[in-house]
N, CA, C and O of each residue as an XYZ file, in Angstrom:
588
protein
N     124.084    110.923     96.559
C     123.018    111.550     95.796
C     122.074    112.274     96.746
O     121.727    111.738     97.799
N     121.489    113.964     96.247
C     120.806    114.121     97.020
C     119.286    113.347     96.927
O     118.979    112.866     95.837
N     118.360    113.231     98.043
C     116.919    112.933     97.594
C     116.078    113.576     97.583
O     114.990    113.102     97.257
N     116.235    115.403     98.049
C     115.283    115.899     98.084
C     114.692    116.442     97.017
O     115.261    117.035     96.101
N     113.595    116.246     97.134
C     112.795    117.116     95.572
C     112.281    115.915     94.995
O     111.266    116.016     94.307
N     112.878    114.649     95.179
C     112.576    113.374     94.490
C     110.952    112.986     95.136
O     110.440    111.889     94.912
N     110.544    113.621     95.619
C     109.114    113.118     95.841
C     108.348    114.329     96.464
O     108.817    114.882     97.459
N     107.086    114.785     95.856
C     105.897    115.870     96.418
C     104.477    115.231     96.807
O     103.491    114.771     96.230
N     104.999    115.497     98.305
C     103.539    114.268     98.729
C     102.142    114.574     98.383
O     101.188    113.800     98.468
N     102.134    116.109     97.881
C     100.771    117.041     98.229
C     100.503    116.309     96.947
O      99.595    115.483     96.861
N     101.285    116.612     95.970
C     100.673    115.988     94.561
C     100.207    114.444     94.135
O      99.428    114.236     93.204
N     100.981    113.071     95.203
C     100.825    112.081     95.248
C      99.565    112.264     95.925
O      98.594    111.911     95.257
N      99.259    112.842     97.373
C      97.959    112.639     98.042
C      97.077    112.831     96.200
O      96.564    111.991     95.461
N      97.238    114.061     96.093
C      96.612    114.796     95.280
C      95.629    113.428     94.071
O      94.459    113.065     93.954
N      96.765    113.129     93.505
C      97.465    112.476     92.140
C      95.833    110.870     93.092
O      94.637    110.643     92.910
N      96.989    110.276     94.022
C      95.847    109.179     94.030
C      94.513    109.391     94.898
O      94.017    108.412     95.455
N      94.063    110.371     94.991
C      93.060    110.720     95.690
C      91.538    110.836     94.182
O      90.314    110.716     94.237
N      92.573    111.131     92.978
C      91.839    111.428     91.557
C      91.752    109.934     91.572
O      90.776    109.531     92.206
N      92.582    108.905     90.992
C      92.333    107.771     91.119
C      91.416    107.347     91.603
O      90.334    107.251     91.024
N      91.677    106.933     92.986
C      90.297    106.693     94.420
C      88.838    106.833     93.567
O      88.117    105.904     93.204
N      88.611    108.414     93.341
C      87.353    108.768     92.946
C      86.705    108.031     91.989
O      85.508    107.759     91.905
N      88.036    107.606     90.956
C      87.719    107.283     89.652
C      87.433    105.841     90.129
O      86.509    105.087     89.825
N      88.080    105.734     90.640
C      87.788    103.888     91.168
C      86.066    103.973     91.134
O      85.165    103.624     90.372
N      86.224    104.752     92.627
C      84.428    104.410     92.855
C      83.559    104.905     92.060
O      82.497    105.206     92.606
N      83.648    105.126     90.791
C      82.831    106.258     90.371
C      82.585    104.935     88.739
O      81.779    104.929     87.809
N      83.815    103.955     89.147
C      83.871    102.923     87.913
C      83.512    101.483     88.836
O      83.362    100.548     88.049
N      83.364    101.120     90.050
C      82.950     99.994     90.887
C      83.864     99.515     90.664
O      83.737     98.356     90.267
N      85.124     99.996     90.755
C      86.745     99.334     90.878
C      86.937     99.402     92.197
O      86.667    100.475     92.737
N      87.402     98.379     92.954
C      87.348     97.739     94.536
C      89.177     98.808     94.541
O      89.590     99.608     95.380
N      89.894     98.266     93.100
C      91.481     98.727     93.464
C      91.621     98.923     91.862
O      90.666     98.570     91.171
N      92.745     99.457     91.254
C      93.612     99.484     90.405
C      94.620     99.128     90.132
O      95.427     99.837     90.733
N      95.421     97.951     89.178
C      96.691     97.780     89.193
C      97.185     98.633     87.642
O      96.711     98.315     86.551
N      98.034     99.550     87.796
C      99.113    100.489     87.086
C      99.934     99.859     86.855
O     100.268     99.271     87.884
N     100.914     99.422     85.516
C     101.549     98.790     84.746
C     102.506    100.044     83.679
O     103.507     99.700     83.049
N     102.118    101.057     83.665
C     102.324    101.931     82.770
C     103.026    102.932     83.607
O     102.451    103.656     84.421
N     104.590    102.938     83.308
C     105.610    103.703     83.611
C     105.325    105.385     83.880
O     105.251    106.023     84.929
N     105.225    105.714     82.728
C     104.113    107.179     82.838
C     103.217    107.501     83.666
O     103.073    108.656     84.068
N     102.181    106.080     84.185
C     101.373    106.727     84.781
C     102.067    106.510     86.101
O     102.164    107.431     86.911
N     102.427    105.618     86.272
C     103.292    105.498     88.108
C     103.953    106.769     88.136
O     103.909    107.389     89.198
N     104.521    107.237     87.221
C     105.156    108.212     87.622
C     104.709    109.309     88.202
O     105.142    109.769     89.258
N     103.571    109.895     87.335
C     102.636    110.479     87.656
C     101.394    110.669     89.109
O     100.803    111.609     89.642
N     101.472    109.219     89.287
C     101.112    108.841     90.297
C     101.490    108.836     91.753
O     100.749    109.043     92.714
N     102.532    108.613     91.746
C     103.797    108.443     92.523
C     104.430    109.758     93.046
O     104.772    109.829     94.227
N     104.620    110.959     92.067
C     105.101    112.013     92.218
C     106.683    111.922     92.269
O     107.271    113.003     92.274
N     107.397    110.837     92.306
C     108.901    110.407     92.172
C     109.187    111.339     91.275
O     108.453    111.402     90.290
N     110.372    112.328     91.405
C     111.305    112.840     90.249
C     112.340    111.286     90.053
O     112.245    110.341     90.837
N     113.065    111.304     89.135
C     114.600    110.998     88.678
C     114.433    109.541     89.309
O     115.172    109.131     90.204
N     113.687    109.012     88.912
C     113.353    107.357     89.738
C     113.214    106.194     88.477
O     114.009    105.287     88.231
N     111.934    106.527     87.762
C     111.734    105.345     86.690
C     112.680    106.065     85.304
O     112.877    107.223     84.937
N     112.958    105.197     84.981
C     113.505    104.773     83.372
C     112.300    104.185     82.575
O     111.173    103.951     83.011
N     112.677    104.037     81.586
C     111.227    103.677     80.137
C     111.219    102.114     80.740
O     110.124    101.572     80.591
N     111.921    101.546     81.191
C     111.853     99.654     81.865
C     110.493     99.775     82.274
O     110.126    100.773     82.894
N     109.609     98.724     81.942
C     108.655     98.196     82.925
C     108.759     97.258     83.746
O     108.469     96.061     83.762
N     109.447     98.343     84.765
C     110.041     97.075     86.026
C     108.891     97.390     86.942
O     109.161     96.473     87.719
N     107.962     97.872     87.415
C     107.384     98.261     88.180
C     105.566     98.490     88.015
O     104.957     99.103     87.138
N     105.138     97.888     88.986
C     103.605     97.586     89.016
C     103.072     98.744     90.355
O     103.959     99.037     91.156
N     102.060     99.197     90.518
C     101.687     99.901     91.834
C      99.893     99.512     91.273
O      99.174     99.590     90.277
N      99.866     99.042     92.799
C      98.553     98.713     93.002
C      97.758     99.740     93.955
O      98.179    100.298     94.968
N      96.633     99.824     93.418
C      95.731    101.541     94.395
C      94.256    101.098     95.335
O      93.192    101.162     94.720
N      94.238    100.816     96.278
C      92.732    100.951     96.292
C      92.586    102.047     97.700
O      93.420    102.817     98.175
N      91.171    101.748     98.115
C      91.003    103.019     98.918
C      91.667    102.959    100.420
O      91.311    103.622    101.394
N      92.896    101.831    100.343
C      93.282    102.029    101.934
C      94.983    102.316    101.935
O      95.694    102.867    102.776
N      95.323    101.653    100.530
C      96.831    101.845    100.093
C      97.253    101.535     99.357
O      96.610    100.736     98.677
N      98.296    101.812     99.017
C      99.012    102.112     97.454
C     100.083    101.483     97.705
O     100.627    101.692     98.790
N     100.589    100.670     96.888
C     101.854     99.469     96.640
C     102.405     99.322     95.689
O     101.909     98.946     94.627
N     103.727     99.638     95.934
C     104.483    100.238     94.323
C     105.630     98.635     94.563
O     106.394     98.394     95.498
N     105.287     97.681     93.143
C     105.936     96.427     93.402
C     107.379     96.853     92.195
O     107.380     97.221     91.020
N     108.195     96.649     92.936
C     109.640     96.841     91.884
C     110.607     95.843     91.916
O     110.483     94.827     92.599
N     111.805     96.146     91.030
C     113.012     94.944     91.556
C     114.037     95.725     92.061
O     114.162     96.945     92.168
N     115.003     94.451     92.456
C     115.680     95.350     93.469
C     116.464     96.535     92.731
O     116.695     97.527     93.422
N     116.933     96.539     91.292
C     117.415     97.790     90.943
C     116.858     99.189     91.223
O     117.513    100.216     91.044
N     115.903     99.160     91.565
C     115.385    100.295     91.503
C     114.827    100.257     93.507
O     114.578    101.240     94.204
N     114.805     99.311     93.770
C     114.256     99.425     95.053
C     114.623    100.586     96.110
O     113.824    101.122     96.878
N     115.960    100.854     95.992
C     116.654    101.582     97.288
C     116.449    103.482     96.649
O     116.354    104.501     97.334
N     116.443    103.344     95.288
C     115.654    104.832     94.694
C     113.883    104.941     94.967
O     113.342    106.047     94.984
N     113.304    104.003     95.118
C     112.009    104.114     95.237
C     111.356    104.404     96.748
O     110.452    105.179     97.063
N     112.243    103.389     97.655
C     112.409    103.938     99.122
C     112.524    105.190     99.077
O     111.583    105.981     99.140
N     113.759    105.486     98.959
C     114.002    106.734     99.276
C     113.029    107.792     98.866
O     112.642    108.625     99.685
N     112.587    107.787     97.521
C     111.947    108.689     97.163
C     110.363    108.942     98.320
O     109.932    110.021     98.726
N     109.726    107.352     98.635
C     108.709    107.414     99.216
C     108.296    107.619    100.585
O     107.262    107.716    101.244
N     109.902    107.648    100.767
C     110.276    108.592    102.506
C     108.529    107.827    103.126
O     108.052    106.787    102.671
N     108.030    108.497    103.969
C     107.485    108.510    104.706
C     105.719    108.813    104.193
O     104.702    108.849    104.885
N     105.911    108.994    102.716
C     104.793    108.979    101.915
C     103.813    107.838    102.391
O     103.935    106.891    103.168
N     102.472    108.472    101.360
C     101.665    107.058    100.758
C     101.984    106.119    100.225
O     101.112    105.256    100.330
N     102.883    105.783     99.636
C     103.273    104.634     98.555
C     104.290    103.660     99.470
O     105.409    104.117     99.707
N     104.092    102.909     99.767
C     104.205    101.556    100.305
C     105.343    100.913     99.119
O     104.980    100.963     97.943
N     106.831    100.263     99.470
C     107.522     99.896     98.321
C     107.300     98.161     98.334
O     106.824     97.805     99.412
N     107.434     97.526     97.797
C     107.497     96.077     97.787
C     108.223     95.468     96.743
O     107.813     95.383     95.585
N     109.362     95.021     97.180
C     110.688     94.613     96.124
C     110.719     92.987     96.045
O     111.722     92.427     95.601
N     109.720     92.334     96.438
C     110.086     90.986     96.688
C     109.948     90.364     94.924
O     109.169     90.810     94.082
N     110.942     89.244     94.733
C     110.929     88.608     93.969
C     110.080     87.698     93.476
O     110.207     86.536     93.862
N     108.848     88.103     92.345
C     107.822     88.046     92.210
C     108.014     88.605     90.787
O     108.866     89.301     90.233
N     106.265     87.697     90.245
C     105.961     88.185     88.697
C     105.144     89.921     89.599
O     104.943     90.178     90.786
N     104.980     90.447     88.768
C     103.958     91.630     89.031
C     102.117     91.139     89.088
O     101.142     91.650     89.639
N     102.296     89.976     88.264
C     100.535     89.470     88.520
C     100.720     88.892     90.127
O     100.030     89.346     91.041
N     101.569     88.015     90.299
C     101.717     87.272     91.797
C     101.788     88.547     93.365
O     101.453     88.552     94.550
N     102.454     89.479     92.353
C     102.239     90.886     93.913
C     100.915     91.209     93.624
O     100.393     91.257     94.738
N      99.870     91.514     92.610
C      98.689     91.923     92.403
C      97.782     90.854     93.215
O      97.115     91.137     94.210
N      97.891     89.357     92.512
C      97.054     88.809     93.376
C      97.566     88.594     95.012
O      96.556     88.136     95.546
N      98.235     88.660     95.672
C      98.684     88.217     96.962
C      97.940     89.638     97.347
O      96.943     89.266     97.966
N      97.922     91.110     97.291
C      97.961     91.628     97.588
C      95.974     92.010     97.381
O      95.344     92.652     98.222
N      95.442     91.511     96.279
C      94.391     91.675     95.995
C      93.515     90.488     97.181
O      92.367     90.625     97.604
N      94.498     89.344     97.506
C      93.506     87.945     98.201
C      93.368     89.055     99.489
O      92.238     89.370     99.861
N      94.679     89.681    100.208
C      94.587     90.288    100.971
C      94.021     91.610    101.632
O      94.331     92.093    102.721
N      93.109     92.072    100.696
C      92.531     93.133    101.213
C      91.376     93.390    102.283
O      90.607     92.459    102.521
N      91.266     94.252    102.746
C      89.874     94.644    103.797
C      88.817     94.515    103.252
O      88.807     94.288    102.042
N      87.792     94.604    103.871
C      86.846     94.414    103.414
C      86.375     93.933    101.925
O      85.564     94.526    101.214
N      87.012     92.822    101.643
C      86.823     92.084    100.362
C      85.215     91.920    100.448
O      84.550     91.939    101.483
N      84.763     91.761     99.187
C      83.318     91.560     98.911
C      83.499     90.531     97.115
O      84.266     91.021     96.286
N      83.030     89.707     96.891
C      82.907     88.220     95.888
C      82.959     89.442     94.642
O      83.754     89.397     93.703
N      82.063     90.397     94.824
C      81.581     91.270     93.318
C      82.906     92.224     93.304
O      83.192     92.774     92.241
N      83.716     92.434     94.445
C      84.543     93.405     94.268
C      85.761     93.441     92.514
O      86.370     92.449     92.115
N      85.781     94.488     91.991
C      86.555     94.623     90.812
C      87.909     94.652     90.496
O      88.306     94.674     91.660
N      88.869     94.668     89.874
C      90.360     95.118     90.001
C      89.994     95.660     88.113
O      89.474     95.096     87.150
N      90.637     97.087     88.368
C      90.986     97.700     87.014
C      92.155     97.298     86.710
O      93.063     97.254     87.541
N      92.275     96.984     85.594
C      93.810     96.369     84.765
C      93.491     97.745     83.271
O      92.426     98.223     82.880
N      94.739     97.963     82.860
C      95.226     98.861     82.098
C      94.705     98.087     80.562
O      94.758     96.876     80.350
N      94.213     99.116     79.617
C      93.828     97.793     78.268
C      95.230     97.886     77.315
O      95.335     97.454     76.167
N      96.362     98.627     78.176
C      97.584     98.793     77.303
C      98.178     97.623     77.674
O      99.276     97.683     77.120
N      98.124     96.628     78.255
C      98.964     95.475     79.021
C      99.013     94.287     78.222
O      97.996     93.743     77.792
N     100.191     93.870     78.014
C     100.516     92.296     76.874
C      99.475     91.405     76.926
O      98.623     91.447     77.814
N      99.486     90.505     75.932
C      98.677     89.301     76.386
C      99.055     88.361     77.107
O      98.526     87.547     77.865
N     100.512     88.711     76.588
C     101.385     87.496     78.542
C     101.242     88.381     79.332
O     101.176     87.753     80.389
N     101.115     89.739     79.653
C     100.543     89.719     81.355
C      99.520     89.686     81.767
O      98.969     89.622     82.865
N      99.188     89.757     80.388
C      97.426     89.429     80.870
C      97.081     87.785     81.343
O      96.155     87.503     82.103
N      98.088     86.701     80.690
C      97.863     85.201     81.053
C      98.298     85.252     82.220
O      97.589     84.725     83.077
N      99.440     85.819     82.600
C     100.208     85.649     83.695
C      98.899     86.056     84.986
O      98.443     85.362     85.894
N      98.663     87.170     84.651
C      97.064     87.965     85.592
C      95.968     86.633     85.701
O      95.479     86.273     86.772
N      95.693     85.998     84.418
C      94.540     84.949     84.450
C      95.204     83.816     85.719
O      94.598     83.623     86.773
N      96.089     83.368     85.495
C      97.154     82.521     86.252
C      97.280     82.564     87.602
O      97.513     81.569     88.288
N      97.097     83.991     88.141
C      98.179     84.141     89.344
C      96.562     84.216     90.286
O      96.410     83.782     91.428
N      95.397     84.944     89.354
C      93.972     84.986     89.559
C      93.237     83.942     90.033
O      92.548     84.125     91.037
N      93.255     82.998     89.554
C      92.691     81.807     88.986
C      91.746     81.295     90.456
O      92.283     81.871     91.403
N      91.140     80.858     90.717
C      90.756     79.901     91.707
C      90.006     78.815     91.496
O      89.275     78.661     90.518
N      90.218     77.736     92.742
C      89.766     76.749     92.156
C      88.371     75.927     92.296
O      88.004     74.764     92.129
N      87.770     77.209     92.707
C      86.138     76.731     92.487
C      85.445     77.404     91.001
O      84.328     77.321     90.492
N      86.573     78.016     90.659
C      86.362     78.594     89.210
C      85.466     79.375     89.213
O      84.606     79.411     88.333
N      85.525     80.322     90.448
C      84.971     81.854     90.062
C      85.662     82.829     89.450
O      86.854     83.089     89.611
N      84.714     83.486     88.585
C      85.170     84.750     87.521
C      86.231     85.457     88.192
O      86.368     85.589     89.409
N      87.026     85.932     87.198
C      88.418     86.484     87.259
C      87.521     88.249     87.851
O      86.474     88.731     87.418
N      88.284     88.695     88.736
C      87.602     89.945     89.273
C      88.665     91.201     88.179
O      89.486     92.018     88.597
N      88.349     91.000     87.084
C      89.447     92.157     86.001
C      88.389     92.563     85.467
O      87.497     91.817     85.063
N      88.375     94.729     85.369
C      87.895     95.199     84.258
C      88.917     96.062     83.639
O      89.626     96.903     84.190
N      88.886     95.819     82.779
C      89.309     96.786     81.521
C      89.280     98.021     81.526
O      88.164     98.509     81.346
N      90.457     98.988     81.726
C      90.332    100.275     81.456
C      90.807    100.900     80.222
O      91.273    100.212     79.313
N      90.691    102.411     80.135
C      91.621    103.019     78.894
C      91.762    104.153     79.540
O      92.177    105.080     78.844
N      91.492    104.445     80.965
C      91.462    105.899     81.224
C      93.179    105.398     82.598
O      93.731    106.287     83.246
């Protein structure tokens, strides 16, 4: 298969650089994307996702992490060549790559936010409460988007 054409970085810079803004402009620390359409969009991938919601990509202002399974893993590489988008195929719920990846960020701050999509199940939303959770029982760091 060829891969070229399968990814336009100018439009990904482009694409999550709008994000970014929107983050700070909403006191969102990061974003987790759940919505096929918008990864796509996001991503700039041609000929990559199918309608499956196999795939999560998390955004904040230092990097972008596109969590998949392995079906799709070796198309998502490829596509992200040498891009922004970071692939991560490990065998995992999509809340468990959000939080591992959310405990792990730079400059964490207690008030910092995570935007979650308001299109998302109520099991991934438990699964999100779950994977969130801590056990001094501070507030879940989730706001609600529609944009």
């Amino acid at each position: 298969m060829d891969d070229r054409g399968l990814f336009d970085p100018e439009a990904c810079a482009r694409h999550l650089g709008r994000l970014r803004a929107q983050n700070a402009q909403e006191g969102l620390a990061a974003m987790l994307v759940r919505g096929t359409s918008d990864i796509q969009w996001l991503t700039a991938f041609d000929n990559v996702f199918d309608d499956e919601a196999a795939h999560a990509l998390l955004v904040d202002q230092a990097r972008a992490v596109l969590h998949t399974d392995s079906r799709y893993s070796g198309a998502c590489e490829r596509a992200a060549g040498e891009g922004p988008i970071s692939i991560n195929s490990a065998r995992e719920s999509h809340a468990a790559f959000a939080a591992k990846l959310w405990r792990h960020r730079l400059f964490a701050e207690a008030a910092d936010r995570l935007g979650i999509e308001d299109a998302i199940s109520l099991k991934e939303y438990r699964g999100l409460e779950n994977e969130f959770a801590e056990e001094d029982g501070a507030p879940l760091p989730f706001k609600e988007t529609d944009e």
